[in-house]
Amino acid sequence: MLDALAHTLRSNPGRPAVLGTTRTGAVRTRATCGELADLADRYALALHARGVERGATVGVAVRPGPRALAVMLAAYRLGVRVAVLDPGAGPDVLRARLALARPDIVLADAAAQAVAGWARPLARRAQLALPDLAELGGPVATVGRRLPGSAPALEAGARSSSGGGSRPGASGLPRPVDEDGDAVIVFTSGTTSLPRAVVHTRSSLAAGMATVTDLVRPEPGRPVLGGTFFVLVPSLASGAPVALPARSPRVLARQMHRLAPQATYLTPPHLRAALTKGARFTGRVWTGSAPASADLLTRVKQAGADEAWGVYALTELFPAAAVEQADKAAFASDGDLVGAPLPGVEAKTGPAGQLLLSGPAARDRYLGEVADPWVDTGDRARLENGRIVLEGRCKDMVLRRAENIYPGLYEPALHVTGVELALLVGVPAEDGDERLVAVVQPRRGADHARVRTALAAPLERMGSARPDALLFADIPLSGRSLKPDRAATAALAAERLTAERAGGRGR
């Protein structure tokens, strides 16, 4: 698929590839096909000149857009694997993940490096909290525009070794790698001491993107709205320009009106926000990364969509199943219907009812672990008439605004002076979403005001995983070993929040 994309970009250099929008919703071209292809060649040439070769690992902390896609294309050409670094995960988590992936070089845009001095307020507003990358020991290079304090530009370190003046696409570029191997590392869970990461190969990525292509059926020349890698690559390879969704719901609604996309992929929170601003949909709409209720899909169709689909997907296998609004609305049994497994996907349930999936698009392994063809989704499910019906999650994971938040990553940092116990729990919110609540049990006799002050720093360092609420309470214990009871703590948090809302109080 990435090979096909490279060919398509070169065959149509003047055609718009990645689109953006103005505040009025007007369409603007962020990169043409030729510009995107040239950028990928420049990055490949620069990495090659720095000695980054097949089998190396490149850490990437670049916001979604043309440059991030060009980095992926460059890495794919060289046969190196990309370790995706989330700037919103917090510095402690990022350090642990970097230690596991051990990248040969880290590529970051200026915003991801904005962690100190004049840029700290910018980083805080953007919920970015990377560690100081220069302290990590390995080389760091800036992708895109440099700002004061940024690492040297990626291309700057390549000019002397490449002979200078090498034109993108010139003979200095190595031949594209045409064999299978590791392609990408995506971190999913684990603690700061034991992070966990999914490893996809070139073949599993290709299988997943081929499934997306068959599912969405993008037509050449007609725009697609969506910002994920699995939207960008299949759409561009099919000749369809891709528009990156506006962040503001109001601007997003205007963008959709001006663009009239043939297909749209937005997370459920983005769909809900757009609907509140009166957005009208066109063509087929797809949503995933969080539960999509029949009511939400129905509202999307009522707002103009020809079809509204919920997609069941995991980092380990994307996509796995899909269901259209009509089928989901007609489902009357208990549980959450997510549809039949897509072609090539096998599904079964384990002894405890957990859903197991396998197929060509499944991850190869977890980093540092033995390969296993079956993916344990962590979800309880049953198979009913060939369709997957979810019955709840086995994991402690909290799903908020389409983001997976793993409490074990952050709870240790909440045990500051004066704290006896601390848990992060999910409390049900509207339409299947969750609120993340930090429930803290102060030590007996501790000054609550001082504890709250001590918690301010670790809470800030959590980036986009920062809790929606902080509650002080005695955490329920259970079992012979008197372990903290997460379910009971979540129920306690829900009760407290409901009572505070009713009483007009808040924390």
mmCIF file of N, CA, C and O in Angstrom, residues 10-51:
data_model
loop_
_atom_site.group_PDB
_atom_site.id
_atom_site.type_symbol
_atom_site.label_atom_id
_atom_site.label_comp_id
_atom_site.label_asym_id
_atom_site.label_seq_id
_atom_site.Cartn_x
_atom_site.Cartn_y
_atom_site.Cartn_z
ATOM 1 N N ARG A 10 3.850 10.460 -7.115
ATOM 2 C CA ARG A 10 4.738 10.857 -8.197
ATOM 3 C C ARG A 10 3.994 11.007 -9.533
ATOM 4 O O ARG A 10 4.385 11.811 -10.380
ATOM 5 N N SER A 11 2.918 10.246 -9.697
ATOM 6 C CA SER A 11 2.177 10.281 -10.961
ATOM 7 C C SER A 11 1.292 11.519 -11.081
ATOM 8 O O SER A 11 0.883 11.889 -12.185
ATOM 9 N N ASN A 12 0.993 12.167 -9.954
ATOM 10 C CA ASN A 12 0.086 13.320 -9.955
ATOM 11 C C ASN A 12 0.661 14.443 -9.090
ATOM 12 O O ASN A 12 0.052 14.821 -8.075
ATOM 13 N N PRO A 13 1.823 14.973 -9.435
ATOM 14 C CA PRO A 13 2.529 15.898 -8.537
ATOM 15 C C PRO A 13 1.765 17.176 -8.226
ATOM 16 O O PRO A 13 1.906 17.734 -7.130
ATOM 17 N N GLY A 14 0.946 17.673 -9.155
ATOM 18 C CA GLY A 14 0.267 18.931 -8.908
ATOM 19 C C GLY A 14 -1.064 18.814 -8.204
ATOM 20 O O GLY A 14 -1.676 19.826 -7.833
ATOM 21 N N ARG A 15 -1.535 17.601 -7.980
ATOM 22 C CA ARG A 15 -2.856 17.406 -7.380
ATOM 23 C C ARG A 15 -2.799 17.603 -5.868
ATOM 24 O O ARG A 15 -1.851 17.167 -5.216
ATOM 25 N N PRO A 16 -3.786 18.263 -5.252
ATOM 26 C CA PRO A 16 -3.805 18.418 -3.793
ATOM 27 C C PRO A 16 -3.803 17.053 -3.110
ATOM 28 O O PRO A 16 -4.506 16.129 -3.531
ATOM 29 N N ALA A 17 -3.026 16.935 -2.041
ATOM 30 C CA ALA A 17 -2.950 15.676 -1.292
ATOM 31 C C ALA A 17 -3.532 15.843 0.101
ATOM 32 O O ALA A 17 -4.484 15.160 0.473
ATOM 33 N N VAL A 18 -2.949 16.738 0.887
ATOM 34 C CA VAL A 18 -3.408 16.974 2.261
ATOM 35 C C VAL A 18 -4.018 18.365 2.325
ATOM 36 O O VAL A 18 -3.380 19.355 1.955
ATOM 37 N N LEU A 19 -5.256 18.432 2.804
ATOM 38 C CA LEU A 19 -5.999 19.684 2.860
ATOM 39 C C LEU A 19 -6.175 20.145 4.296
ATOM 40 O O LEU A 19 -6.288 19.343 5.221
ATOM 41 N N GLY A 20 -6.207 21.434 4.480
ATOM 42 C CA GLY A 20 -6.534 22.030 5.767
ATOM 43 C C GLY A 20 -7.740 22.924 5.607
ATOM 44 O O GLY A 20 -8.461 22.856 4.609
ATOM 45 N N THR A 21 -7.968 23.790 6.590
ATOM 46 C CA THR A 21 -9.119 24.682 6.514
ATOM 47 C C THR A 21 -8.812 25.980 7.218
ATOM 48 O O THR A 21 -7.966 26.041 8.125
ATOM 49 N N THR A 22 -9.495 27.046 6.809
ATOM 50 C CA THR A 22 -9.407 28.317 7.502
ATOM 51 C C THR A 22 -10.504 28.363 8.563
ATOM 52 O O THR A 22 -11.327 27.460 8.670
ATOM 53 N N ARG A 23 -10.536 29.425 9.322
ATOM 54 C CA ARG A 23 -11.544 29.546 10.374
ATOM 55 C C ARG A 23 -12.955 29.635 9.790
ATOM 56 O O ARG A 23 -13.933 29.335 10.467
ATOM 57 N N THR A 24 -13.044 30.050 8.545
ATOM 58 C CA THR A 24 -14.366 30.128 7.914
ATOM 59 C C THR A 24 -14.777 28.795 7.304
ATOM 60 O O THR A 24 -15.880 28.679 6.773
ATOM 61 N N GLY A 25 -13.878 27.801 7.355
ATOM 62 C CA GLY A 25 -14.176 26.509 6.770
ATOM 63 C C GLY A 25 -13.710 26.373 5.339
ATOM 64 O O GLY A 25 -13.900 25.313 4.728
ATOM 65 N N ALA A 26 -13.095 27.421 4.796
ATOM 66 C CA ALA A 26 -12.609 27.363 3.418
ATOM 67 C C ALA A 26 -11.475 26.341 3.309
ATOM 68 O O ALA A 26 -10.651 26.191 4.213
ATOM 69 N N VAL A 27 -11.430 25.643 2.182
ATOM 70 C CA VAL A 27 -10.431 24.600 1.962
ATOM 71 C C VAL A 27 -9.116 25.232 1.528
ATOM 72 O O VAL A 27 -9.096 26.136 0.675
ATOM 73 N N ARG A 28 -8.017 24.786 2.116
ATOM 74 C CA ARG A 28 -6.694 25.207 1.657
ATOM 75 C C ARG A 28 -5.811 23.976 1.528
ATOM 76 O O ARG A 28 -5.948 23.009 2.287
ATOM 77 N N THR A 29 -4.906 24.012 0.580
ATOM 78 C CA THR A 29 -4.016 22.886 0.329
ATOM 79 C C THR A 29 -2.780 23.004 1.208
ATOM 80 O O THR A 29 -2.033 23.987 1.110
ATOM 81 N N ARG A 30 -2.555 22.015 2.058
ATOM 82 C CA ARG A 30 -1.356 22.005 2.897
ATOM 83 C C ARG A 30 -0.183 21.341 2.201
ATOM 84 O O ARG A 30 0.966 21.645 2.507
ATOM 85 N N ALA A 31 -0.458 20.423 1.298
ATOM 86 C CA ALA A 31 0.609 19.781 0.530
ATOM 87 C C ALA A 31 0.031 19.153 -0.720
ATOM 88 O O ALA A 31 -1.030 18.523 -0.664
ATOM 89 N N THR A 32 0.712 19.340 -1.833
ATOM 90 C CA THR A 32 0.335 18.638 -3.054
ATOM 91 C C THR A 32 0.988 17.257 -3.047
ATOM 92 O O THR A 32 1.847 16.962 -2.206
ATOM 93 N N CYS A 33 0.582 16.432 -3.998
ATOM 94 C CA CYS A 33 1.184 15.094 -4.086
ATOM 95 C C CYS A 33 2.687 15.187 -4.309
ATOM 96 O O CYS A 33 3.468 14.466 -3.670
ATOM 97 N N GLY A 34 3.102 16.084 -5.194
ATOM 98 C CA GLY A 34 4.520 16.227 -5.473
ATOM 99 C C GLY A 34 5.298 16.733 -4.271
ATOM 100 O O GLY A 34 6.412 16.270 -3.996
ATOM 101 N N GLU A 35 4.728 17.689 -3.543
ATOM 102 C CA GLU A 35 5.405 18.225 -2.348
ATOM 103 C C GLU A 35 5.558 17.147 -1.284
ATOM 104 O O GLU A 35 6.597 17.054 -0.617
ATOM 105 N N LEU A 36 4.538 16.334 -1.115
ATOM 106 C CA LEU A 36 4.610 15.264 -0.131
ATOM 107 C C LEU A 36 5.665 14.231 -0.525
ATOM 108 O O LEU A 36 6.449 13.773 0.314
ATOM 109 N N ALA A 37 5.714 13.877 -1.808
ATOM 110 C CA ALA A 37 6.708 12.926 -2.277
ATOM 111 C C ALA A 37 8.122 13.481 -2.118
ATOM 112 O O ALA A 37 9.041 12.774 -1.690
ATOM 113 N N ASP A 38 8.310 14.766 -2.455
ATOM 114 C CA ASP A 38 9.628 15.386 -2.317
ATOM 115 C C ASP A 38 10.059 15.450 -0.854
ATOM 116 O O ASP A 38 11.224 15.217 -0.523
ATOM 117 N N LEU A 39 9.115 15.766 0.027
ATOM 118 C CA LEU A 39 9.432 15.836 1.454
ATOM 119 C C LEU A 39 9.859 14.472 1.973
ATOM 120 O O LEU A 39 10.836 14.355 2.734
ATOM 121 N N ALA A 40 9.161 13.420 1.568
ATOM 122 C CA ALA A 40 9.535 12.063 1.981
ATOM 123 C C ALA A 40 10.924 11.711 1.470
ATOM 124 O O ALA A 40 11.727 11.106 2.190
ATOM 125 N N ASP A 41 11.253 12.107 0.236
ATOM 126 C CA ASP A 41 12.582 11.832 -0.310
ATOM 127 C C ASP A 41 13.658 12.587 0.466
ATOM 128 O O ASP A 41 14.736 12.047 0.737
ATOM 129 N N ARG A 42 13.374 13.834 0.819
ATOM 130 C CA ARG A 42 14.351 14.622 1.577
ATOM 131 C C ARG A 42 14.628 13.987 2.934
ATOM 132 O O ARG A 42 15.773 13.895 3.377
ATOM 133 N N TYR A 43 13.564 13.554 3.600
ATOM 134 C CA TYR A 43 13.750 12.929 4.908
ATOM 135 C C TYR A 43 14.506 11.613 4.781
ATOM 136 O O TYR A 43 15.372 11.293 5.607
ATOM 137 N N ALA A 44 14.182 10.833 3.743
ATOM 138 C CA ALA A 44 14.893 9.569 3.538
ATOM 139 C C ALA A 44 16.371 9.821 3.281
ATOM 140 O O ALA A 44 17.242 9.125 3.813
ATOM 141 N N LEU A 45 16.676 10.824 2.467
ATOM 142 C CA LEU A 45 18.054 11.167 2.157
ATOM 143 C C LEU A 45 18.794 11.624 3.412
ATOM 144 O O LEU A 45 19.940 11.230 3.656
ATOM 145 N N ALA A 46 18.122 12.455 4.231
ATOM 146 C CA ALA A 46 18.743 12.963 5.449
ATOM 147 C C ALA A 46 19.009 11.837 6.447
ATOM 148 O O ALA A 46 20.074 11.772 7.074
ATOM 149 N N LEU A 47 18.039 10.941 6.621
ATOM 150 C CA LEU A 47 18.237 9.826 7.552
ATOM 151 C C LEU A 47 19.355 8.907 7.058
ATOM 152 O O LEU A 47 20.199 8.449 7.844
ATOM 153 N N HIS A 48 19.345 8.630 5.758
ATOM 154 C CA HIS A 48 20.387 7.766 5.184
ATOM 155 C C HIS A 48 21.768 8.384 5.382
ATOM 156 O O HIS A 48 22.726 7.682 5.729
ATOM 157 N N ALA A 49 21.874 9.696 5.182
ATOM 158 C CA ALA A 49 23.151 10.367 5.359
ATOM 159 C C ALA A 49 23.613 10.357 6.806
ATOM 160 O O ALA A 49 24.818 10.432 7.083
ATOM 161 N N ARG A 50 22.687 10.270 7.742
ATOM 162 C CA ARG A 50 23.039 10.192 9.165
ATOM 163 C C ARG A 50 23.379 8.769 9.588
ATOM 164 O O ARG A 50 23.609 8.503 10.765
ATOM 165 N N GLY A 51 23.335 7.831 8.652
ATOM 166 C CA GLY A 51 23.685 6.452 8.973
ATOM 167 C C GLY A 51 22.523 5.605 9.436
ATOM 168 O O GLY A 51 22.725 4.491 9.934
#
